[in-house]
């Protein structure tokens, strides 16, 4: 593949990649758009408002939940098969994930955490979410294991560390198994060491 020039939508610099990588990133974006517009995992009536009330009371000593946290909680559990949550460290993402987990579980779903590295998955475990690496999930799936179904929600932390190839494999898994997926990350943190910046592209596509 010959190198071609492409403009990075986030950093506004010039990057160089192969034609095949550009094609792969475009497939990731198109798949994300379809999944994001698909309503597949509805939650129980009243569960969302009840959870927000619980977490608002839990943090009332600190002023309760911020308005943007309430909006984010409602957004990630609104039923779309693919959603994204982006924000810097300290922005309250862990609280949003804990609330989302409670809502999904009370609605009959199993919630699992994924991360690109063993170190990254620990933040999910500290939030009380059973977690393992993306590579383990995909490796097990190739062997016919870890084939979760439509009653499963996958939370993928540090999504910005994954390249387009891993994103593509994950999205294929989501489509095949009909699971729901939530990508979590910070676009200003260290990005993927592999080719492509899939998370930024997906964020822009589904925003």
PDB file of N, CA and C in Angstrom, residues 30-111:
ATOM      1  N   UNK A  30     -18.414   3.910   9.559  1.00  0.00           N
ATOM      2  CA  UNK A  30     -19.728   3.549   9.026  1.00  0.00           C
ATOM      3  C   UNK A  30     -20.441   2.539   9.919  1.00  0.00           C
ATOM      4  N   UNK A  31     -19.701   1.541  10.424  1.00  0.00           N
ATOM      5  CA  UNK A  31     -20.288   0.557  11.343  1.00  0.00           C
ATOM      6  C   UNK A  31     -20.767   1.238  12.623  1.00  0.00           C
ATOM      7  N   UNK A  32     -19.969   2.179  13.117  1.00  0.00           N
ATOM      8  CA  UNK A  32     -20.325   2.902  14.337  1.00  0.00           C
ATOM      9  C   UNK A  32     -21.602   3.708  14.151  1.00  0.00           C
ATOM     10  N   UNK A  33     -21.751   4.337  13.000  1.00  0.00           N
ATOM     11  CA  UNK A  33     -22.956   5.119  12.715  1.00  0.00           C
ATOM     12  C   UNK A  33     -24.196   4.231  12.730  1.00  0.00           C
ATOM     13  N   UNK A  34     -24.084   3.057  12.112  1.00  0.00           N
ATOM     14  CA  UNK A  34     -25.221   2.135  12.061  1.00  0.00           C
ATOM     15  C   UNK A  34     -25.577   1.650  13.460  1.00  0.00           C
ATOM     16  N   UNK A  35     -24.573   1.224  14.223  1.00  0.00           N
ATOM     17  CA  UNK A  35     -24.823   0.709  15.569  1.00  0.00           C
ATOM     18  C   UNK A  35     -25.362   1.798  16.489  1.00  0.00           C
ATOM     19  N   UNK A  36     -24.847   3.014  16.321  1.00  0.00           N
ATOM     20  CA  UNK A  36     -25.282   4.126  17.163  1.00  0.00           C
ATOM     21  C   UNK A  36     -26.733   4.503  16.898  1.00  0.00           C
ATOM     22  N   UNK A  37     -27.213   4.244  15.694  1.00  0.00           N
ATOM     23  CA  UNK A  37     -28.591   4.583  15.356  1.00  0.00           C
ATOM     24  C   UNK A  37     -29.550   3.417  15.587  1.00  0.00           C
ATOM     25  N   UNK A  38     -29.010   2.285  16.081  1.00  0.00           N
ATOM     26  CA  UNK A  38     -29.829   1.105  16.338  1.00  0.00           C
ATOM     27  C   UNK A  38     -30.245   1.051  17.808  1.00  0.00           C
ATOM     28  N   UNK A  39     -31.537   1.044  18.078  1.00  0.00           N
ATOM     29  CA  UNK A  39     -32.043   0.916  19.443  1.00  0.00           C
ATOM     30  C   UNK A  39     -32.203  -0.574  19.734  1.00  0.00           C
ATOM     31  N   UNK A  40     -31.408  -1.090  20.644  1.00  0.00           N
ATOM     32  CA  UNK A  40     -31.384  -2.542  20.861  1.00  0.00           C
ATOM     33  C   UNK A  40     -31.456  -2.960  22.326  1.00  0.00           C
ATOM     34  N   UNK A  41     -31.098  -2.074  23.239  1.00  0.00           N
ATOM     35  CA  UNK A  41     -30.980  -2.458  24.645  1.00  0.00           C
ATOM     36  C   UNK A  41     -31.729  -1.459  25.534  1.00  0.00           C
ATOM     37  N   UNK A  42     -33.019  -1.603  25.555  1.00  0.00           N
ATOM     38  CA  UNK A  42     -33.838  -0.701  26.367  1.00  0.00           C
ATOM     39  C   UNK A  42     -33.744  -1.074  27.846  1.00  0.00           C
ATOM     40  N   UNK A  43     -33.925  -0.091  28.703  1.00  0.00           N
ATOM     41  CA  UNK A  43     -33.897  -0.326  30.149  1.00  0.00           C
ATOM     42  C   UNK A  43     -35.299  -0.136  30.717  1.00  0.00           C
ATOM     43  N   UNK A  44     -35.495  -0.620  31.943  1.00  0.00           N
ATOM     44  CA  UNK A  44     -36.810  -0.584  32.553  1.00  0.00           C
ATOM     45  C   UNK A  44     -37.305   0.820  32.844  1.00  0.00           C
ATOM     46  N   UNK A  45     -38.612   0.989  32.789  1.00  0.00           N
ATOM     47  CA  UNK A  45     -39.214   2.284  33.083  1.00  0.00           C
ATOM     48  C   UNK A  45     -38.953   2.680  34.542  1.00  0.00           C
ATOM     49  N   UNK A  46     -38.561   3.898  34.741  1.00  0.00           N
ATOM     50  CA  UNK A  46     -38.321   4.401  36.088  1.00  0.00           C
ATOM     51  C   UNK A  46     -36.967   4.044  36.666  1.00  0.00           C
ATOM     52  N   UNK A  47     -36.248   3.119  36.023  1.00  0.00           N
ATOM     53  CA  UNK A  47     -34.956   2.680  36.554  1.00  0.00           C
ATOM     54  C   UNK A  47     -33.926   3.801  36.476  1.00  0.00           C
ATOM     55  N   UNK A  48     -33.954   4.549  35.389  1.00  0.00           N
ATOM     56  CA  UNK A  48     -32.959   5.609  35.193  1.00  0.00           C
ATOM     57  C   UNK A  48     -33.132   6.723  36.224  1.00  0.00           C
ATOM     58  N   UNK A  49     -34.350   7.228  36.371  1.00  0.00           N
ATOM     59  CA  UNK A  49     -34.588   8.318  37.323  1.00  0.00           C
ATOM     60  C   UNK A  49     -34.311   7.863  38.750  1.00  0.00           C
ATOM     61  N   UNK A  50     -34.615   6.601  39.044  1.00  0.00           N
ATOM     62  CA  UNK A  50     -34.357   6.070  40.377  1.00  0.00           C
ATOM     63  C   UNK A  50     -32.861   6.008  40.663  1.00  0.00           C
ATOM     64  N   UNK A  51     -32.073   5.552  39.692  1.00  0.00           N
ATOM     65  CA  UNK A  51     -30.625   5.459  39.874  1.00  0.00           C
ATOM     66  C   UNK A  51     -29.999   6.843  40.022  1.00  0.00           C
ATOM     67  N   UNK A  52     -30.453   7.788  39.216  1.00  0.00           N
ATOM     68  CA  UNK A  52     -29.930   9.154  39.319  1.00  0.00           C
ATOM     69  C   UNK A  52     -30.227   9.727  40.702  1.00  0.00           C
ATOM     70  N   UNK A  53     -31.408   9.444  41.211  1.00  0.00           N
ATOM     71  CA  UNK A  53     -31.769   9.906  42.553  1.00  0.00           C
ATOM     72  C   UNK A  53     -30.865   9.290  43.608  1.00  0.00           C
ATOM     73  N   UNK A  54     -30.593   7.988  43.468  1.00  0.00           N
ATOM     74  CA  UNK A  54     -29.723   7.285  44.413  1.00  0.00           C
ATOM     75  C   UNK A  54     -28.322   7.877  44.413  1.00  0.00           C
ATOM     76  N   UNK A  55     -27.757   8.078  43.220  1.00  0.00           N
ATOM     77  CA  UNK A  55     -26.391   8.592  43.126  1.00  0.00           C
ATOM     78  C   UNK A  55     -26.324  10.075  43.487  1.00  0.00           C
ATOM     79  N   UNK A  56     -27.375  10.802  43.236  1.00  0.00           N
ATOM     80  CA  UNK A  56     -27.413  12.209  43.635  1.00  0.00           C
ATOM     81  C   UNK A  56     -27.369  12.324  45.160  1.00  0.00           C
ATOM     82  N   UNK A  57     -28.091  11.427  45.818  1.00  0.00           N
ATOM     83  CA  UNK A  57     -28.088  11.409  47.284  1.00  0.00           C
ATOM     84  C   UNK A  57     -26.745  10.929  47.816  1.00  0.00           C
ATOM     85  N   UNK A  58     -26.155   9.954  47.146  1.00  0.00           N
ATOM     86  CA  UNK A  58     -24.860   9.409  47.566  1.00  0.00           C
ATOM     87  C   UNK A  58     -23.788  10.492  47.611  1.00  0.00           C
ATOM     88  N   UNK A  59     -23.860  11.436  46.672  1.00  0.00           N
ATOM     89  CA  UNK A  59     -22.839  12.484  46.586  1.00  0.00           C
ATOM     90  C   UNK A  59     -23.369  13.850  47.016  1.00  0.00           C
ATOM     91  N   UNK A  60     -24.432  13.862  47.829  1.00  0.00           N
ATOM     92  CA  UNK A  60     -25.032  15.135  48.210  1.00  0.00           C
ATOM     93  C   UNK A  60     -24.092  15.988  49.059  1.00  0.00           C
ATOM     94  N   UNK A  61     -23.165  15.340  49.778  1.00  0.00           N
ATOM     95  CA  UNK A  61     -22.191  16.107  50.570  1.00  0.00           C
ATOM     96  C   UNK A  61     -21.274  16.930  49.673  1.00  0.00           C
ATOM     97  N   UNK A  62     -21.170  16.517  48.413  1.00  0.00           N
ATOM     98  CA  UNK A  62     -20.336  17.237  47.441  1.00  0.00           C
ATOM     99  C   UNK A  62     -21.195  18.006  46.435  1.00  0.00           C
ATOM    100  N   UNK A  63     -22.449  18.211  46.780  1.00  0.00           N
ATOM    101  CA  UNK A  63     -23.332  18.952  45.901  1.00  0.00           C
ATOM    102  C   UNK A  63     -24.161  18.094  44.966  1.00  0.00           C
ATOM    103  N   UNK A  64     -24.069  16.760  45.147  1.00  0.00           N
ATOM    104  CA  UNK A  64     -24.829  15.850  44.291  1.00  0.00           C
ATOM    105  C   UNK A  64     -24.224  15.711  42.913  1.00  0.00           C
ATOM    106  N   UNK A  65     -24.927  15.043  42.029  1.00  0.00           N
ATOM    107  CA  UNK A  65     -24.457  14.878  40.661  1.00  0.00           C
ATOM    108  C   UNK A  65     -24.514  16.203  39.915  1.00  0.00           C
ATOM    109  N   UNK A  66     -23.505  16.446  39.095  1.00  0.00           N
ATOM    110  CA  UNK A  66     -23.534  17.620  38.227  1.00  0.00           C
ATOM    111  C   UNK A  66     -24.548  17.380  37.116  1.00  0.00           C
ATOM    112  N   UNK A  67     -25.072  18.454  36.547  1.00  0.00           N
ATOM    113  CA  UNK A  67     -26.069  18.319  35.493  1.00  0.00           C
ATOM    114  C   UNK A  67     -25.532  17.534  34.299  1.00  0.00           C
ATOM    115  N   UNK A  68     -24.248  17.766  33.950  1.00  0.00           N
ATOM    116  CA  UNK A  68     -23.699  17.039  32.800  1.00  0.00           C
ATOM    117  C   UNK A  68     -23.541  15.552  33.097  1.00  0.00           C
ATOM    118  N   UNK A  69     -23.364  15.187  34.378  1.00  0.00           N
ATOM    119  CA  UNK A  69     -23.318  13.773  34.738  1.00  0.00           C
ATOM    120  C   UNK A  69     -24.692  13.130  34.569  1.00  0.00           C
ATOM    121  N   UNK A  70     -25.731  13.831  34.978  1.00  0.00           N
ATOM    122  CA  UNK A  70     -27.087  13.311  34.818  1.00  0.00           C
ATOM    123  C   UNK A  70     -27.413  13.098  33.338  1.00  0.00           C
ATOM    124  N   UNK A  71     -27.045  14.070  32.511  1.00  0.00           N
ATOM    125  CA  UNK A  71     -27.290  13.967  31.074  1.00  0.00           C
ATOM    126  C   UNK A  71     -26.510  12.799  30.480  1.00  0.00           C
ATOM    127  N   UNK A  72     -25.256  12.632  30.934  1.00  0.00           N
ATOM    128  CA  UNK A  72     -24.420  11.546  30.425  1.00  0.00           C
ATOM    129  C   UNK A  72     -24.981  10.184  30.810  1.00  0.00           C
ATOM    130  N   UNK A  73     -25.464  10.046  32.035  1.00  0.00           N
ATOM    131  CA  UNK A  73     -26.068   8.785  32.477  1.00  0.00           C
ATOM    132  C   UNK A  73     -27.262   8.442  31.594  1.00  0.00           C
ATOM    133  N   UNK A  74     -28.117   9.416  31.380  1.00  0.00           N
ATOM    134  CA  UNK A  74     -29.294   9.195  30.531  1.00  0.00           C
ATOM    135  C   UNK A  74     -28.880   8.824  29.108  1.00  0.00           C
ATOM    136  N   UNK A  75     -27.792   9.431  28.644  1.00  0.00           N
ATOM    137  CA  UNK A  75     -27.333   9.185  27.280  1.00  0.00           C
ATOM    138  C   UNK A  75     -26.788   7.788  27.054  1.00  0.00           C
ATOM    139  N   UNK A  76     -25.997   7.290  28.005  1.00  0.00           N
ATOM    140  CA  UNK A  76     -25.364   5.980  27.790  1.00  0.00           C
ATOM    141  C   UNK A  76     -26.343   4.826  27.940  1.00  0.00           C
ATOM    142  N   UNK A  77     -27.470   5.063  28.616  1.00  0.00           N
ATOM    143  CA  UNK A  77     -28.430   3.966  28.825  1.00  0.00           C
ATOM    144  C   UNK A  77     -29.709   4.136  27.993  1.00  0.00           C
ATOM    145  N   UNK A  78     -29.690   5.002  27.004  1.00  0.00           N
ATOM    146  CA  UNK A  78     -30.917   5.271  26.252  1.00  0.00           C
ATOM    147  C   UNK A  78     -31.270   4.161  25.269  1.00  0.00           C
ATOM    148  N   UNK A  79     -30.411   3.137  25.155  1.00  0.00           N
ATOM    149  CA  UNK A  79     -30.774   1.976  24.360  1.00  0.00           C
ATOM    150  C   UNK A  79     -30.016   1.779  23.072  1.00  0.00           C
ATOM    151  N   UNK A  80     -29.207   2.755  22.665  1.00  0.00           N
ATOM    152  CA  UNK A  80     -28.455   2.608  21.418  1.00  0.00           C
ATOM    153  C   UNK A  80     -27.405   1.504  21.563  1.00  0.00           C
ATOM    154  N   UNK A  81     -27.173   0.774  20.485  1.00  0.00           N
ATOM    155  CA  UNK A  81     -26.255  -0.358  20.562  1.00  0.00           C
ATOM    156  C   UNK A  81     -24.805   0.089  20.734  1.00  0.00           C
ATOM    157  N   UNK A  82     -24.488   1.298  20.312  1.00  0.00           N
ATOM    158  CA  UNK A  82     -23.143   1.845  20.501  1.00  0.00           C
ATOM    159  C   UNK A  82     -23.260   3.266  21.024  1.00  0.00           C
ATOM    160  N   UNK A  83     -22.564   3.549  22.114  1.00  0.00           N
ATOM    161  CA  UNK A  83     -22.491   4.900  22.651  1.00  0.00           C
ATOM    162  C   UNK A  83     -21.052   5.194  23.055  1.00  0.00           C
ATOM    163  N   UNK A  84     -20.747   6.469  23.249  1.00  0.00           N
ATOM    164  CA  UNK A  84     -19.405   6.888  23.657  1.00  0.00           C
ATOM    165  C   UNK A  84     -19.501   7.841  24.848  1.00  0.00           C
ATOM    166  N   UNK A  85     -18.476   7.776  25.686  1.00  0.00           N
ATOM    167  CA  UNK A  85     -18.369   8.677  26.836  1.00  0.00           C
ATOM    168  C   UNK A  85     -16.949   9.200  26.865  1.00  0.00           C
ATOM    169  N   UNK A  86     -16.796  10.504  26.671  1.00  0.00           N
ATOM    170  CA  UNK A  86     -15.472  11.101  26.617  1.00  0.00           C
ATOM    171  C   UNK A  86     -15.345  12.211  27.651  1.00  0.00           C
ATOM    172  N   UNK A  87     -14.196  12.249  28.317  1.00  0.00           N
ATOM    173  CA  UNK A  87     -13.957  13.295  29.299  1.00  0.00           C
ATOM    174  C   UNK A  87     -12.615  13.104  29.956  1.00  0.00           C
ATOM    175  N   UNK A  88     -12.005  14.176  30.443  1.00  0.00           N
ATOM    176  CA  UNK A  88     -10.693  14.064  31.091  1.00  0.00           C
ATOM    177  C   UNK A  88     -10.792  13.409  32.464  1.00  0.00           C
ATOM    178  N   UNK A  89      -9.656  13.030  33.008  1.00  0.00           N
ATOM    179  CA  UNK A  89      -9.614  12.462  34.351  1.00  0.00           C
ATOM    180  C   UNK A  89     -10.206  13.457  35.337  1.00  0.00           C
ATOM    181  N   UNK A  90     -11.019  12.963  36.277  1.00  0.00           N
ATOM    182  CA  UNK A  90     -11.631  13.819  37.274  1.00  0.00           C
ATOM    183  C   UNK A  90     -12.946  14.437  36.841  1.00  0.00           C
ATOM    184  N   UNK A  91     -13.444  14.039  35.673  1.00  0.00           N
ATOM    185  CA  UNK A  91     -14.694  14.628  35.175  1.00  0.00           C
ATOM    186  C   UNK A  91     -15.927  13.854  35.625  1.00  0.00           C
ATOM    187  N   UNK A  92     -15.723  12.791  36.405  1.00  0.00           N
ATOM    188  CA  UNK A  92     -16.856  12.049  36.941  1.00  0.00           C
ATOM    189  C   UNK A  92     -17.281  10.856  36.117  1.00  0.00           C
ATOM    190  N   UNK A  93     -16.406  10.375  35.225  1.00  0.00           N
ATOM    191  CA  UNK A  93     -16.770   9.236  34.381  1.00  0.00           C
ATOM    192  C   UNK A  93     -17.041   7.977  35.211  1.00  0.00           C
ATOM    193  N   UNK A  94     -16.262   7.763  36.282  1.00  0.00           N
ATOM    194  CA  UNK A  94     -16.445   6.559  37.103  1.00  0.00           C
ATOM    195  C   UNK A  94     -17.839   6.515  37.724  1.00  0.00           C
ATOM    196  N   UNK A  95     -18.319   7.652  38.180  1.00  0.00           N
ATOM    197  CA  UNK A  95     -19.669   7.723  38.755  1.00  0.00           C
ATOM    198  C   UNK A  95     -20.714   7.405  37.696  1.00  0.00           C
ATOM    199  N   UNK A  96     -20.524   7.915  36.491  1.00  0.00           N
ATOM    200  CA  UNK A  96     -21.450   7.641  35.385  1.00  0.00           C
ATOM    201  C   UNK A  96     -21.476   6.148  35.067  1.00  0.00           C
ATOM    202  N   UNK A  97     -20.299   5.525  35.079  1.00  0.00           N
ATOM    203  CA  UNK A  97     -20.220   4.089  34.793  1.00  0.00           C
ATOM    204  C   UNK A  97     -20.903   3.270  35.881  1.00  0.00           C
ATOM    205  N   UNK A  98     -20.703   3.661  37.126  1.00  0.00           N
ATOM    206  CA  UNK A  98     -21.340   2.940  38.234  1.00  0.00           C
ATOM    207  C   UNK A  98     -22.863   3.049  38.144  1.00  0.00           C
ATOM    208  N   UNK A  99     -23.342   4.231  37.818  1.00  0.00           N
ATOM    209  CA  UNK A  99     -24.790   4.420  37.672  1.00  0.00           C
ATOM    210  C   UNK A  99     -25.318   3.623  36.484  1.00  0.00           C
ATOM    211  N   UNK A 100     -24.574   3.649  35.380  1.00  0.00           N
ATOM    212  CA  UNK A 100     -24.977   2.885  34.206  1.00  0.00           C
ATOM    213  C   UNK A 100     -25.034   1.397  34.503  1.00  0.00           C
ATOM    214  N   UNK A 101     -24.039   0.911  35.221  1.00  0.00           N
ATOM    215  CA  UNK A 101     -24.005  -0.509  35.598  1.00  0.00           C
ATOM    216  C   UNK A 101     -25.252  -0.882  36.400  1.00  0.00           C
ATOM    217  N   UNK A 102     -25.598  -0.046  37.375  1.00  0.00           N
ATOM    218  CA  UNK A 102     -26.771  -0.319  38.203  1.00  0.00           C
ATOM    219  C   UNK A 102     -28.044  -0.354  37.355  1.00  0.00           C
ATOM    220  N   UNK A 103     -28.176   0.600  36.457  1.00  0.00           N
ATOM    221  CA  UNK A 103     -29.366   0.682  35.601  1.00  0.00           C
ATOM    222  C   UNK A 103     -29.476  -0.547  34.698  1.00  0.00           C
ATOM    223  N   UNK A 104     -28.380  -0.906  34.051  1.00  0.00           N
ATOM    224  CA  UNK A 104     -28.401  -2.059  33.152  1.00  0.00           C
ATOM    225  C   UNK A 104     -28.691  -3.360  33.903  1.00  0.00           C
ATOM    226  N   UNK A 105     -28.037  -3.519  35.056  1.00  0.00           N
ATOM    227  CA  UNK A 105     -28.249  -4.762  35.803  1.00  0.00           C
ATOM    228  C   UNK A 105     -29.678  -4.864  36.321  1.00  0.00           C
ATOM    229  N   UNK A 106     -30.232  -3.759  36.767  1.00  0.00           N
ATOM    230  CA  UNK A 106     -31.621  -3.781  37.233  1.00  0.00           C
ATOM    231  C   UNK A 106     -32.600  -4.021  36.078  1.00  0.00           C
ATOM    232  N   UNK A 107     -32.122  -3.806  34.850  1.00  0.00           N
ATOM    233  CA  UNK A 107     -32.954  -4.051  33.669  1.00  0.00           C
ATOM    234  C   UNK A 107     -32.691  -5.425  33.058  1.00  0.00           C
ATOM    235  N   UNK A 108     -31.877  -6.238  33.752  1.00  0.00           N
ATOM    236  CA  UNK A 108     -31.660  -7.614  33.316  1.00  0.00           C
ATOM    237  C   UNK A 108     -30.456  -7.874  32.445  1.00  0.00           C
ATOM    238  N   UNK A 109     -29.550  -6.900  32.324  1.00  0.00           N
ATOM    239  CA  UNK A 109     -28.355  -7.080  31.505  1.00  0.00           C
ATOM    240  C   UNK A 109     -27.138  -7.431  32.364  1.00  0.00           C
ATOM    241  N   UNK A 110     -26.191  -8.130  31.760  1.00  0.00           N
ATOM    242  CA  UNK A 110     -24.906  -8.386  32.401  1.00  0.00           C
ATOM    243  C   UNK A 110     -23.930  -7.329  31.901  1.00  0.00           C
ATOM    244  N   UNK A 111     -23.185  -6.715  32.812  1.00  0.00           N
ATOM    245  CA  UNK A 111     -22.247  -5.653  32.455  1.00  0.00           C
ATOM    246  C   UNK A 111     -20.822  -6.157  32.631  1.00  0.00           C
TER     247      UNK A 111
END
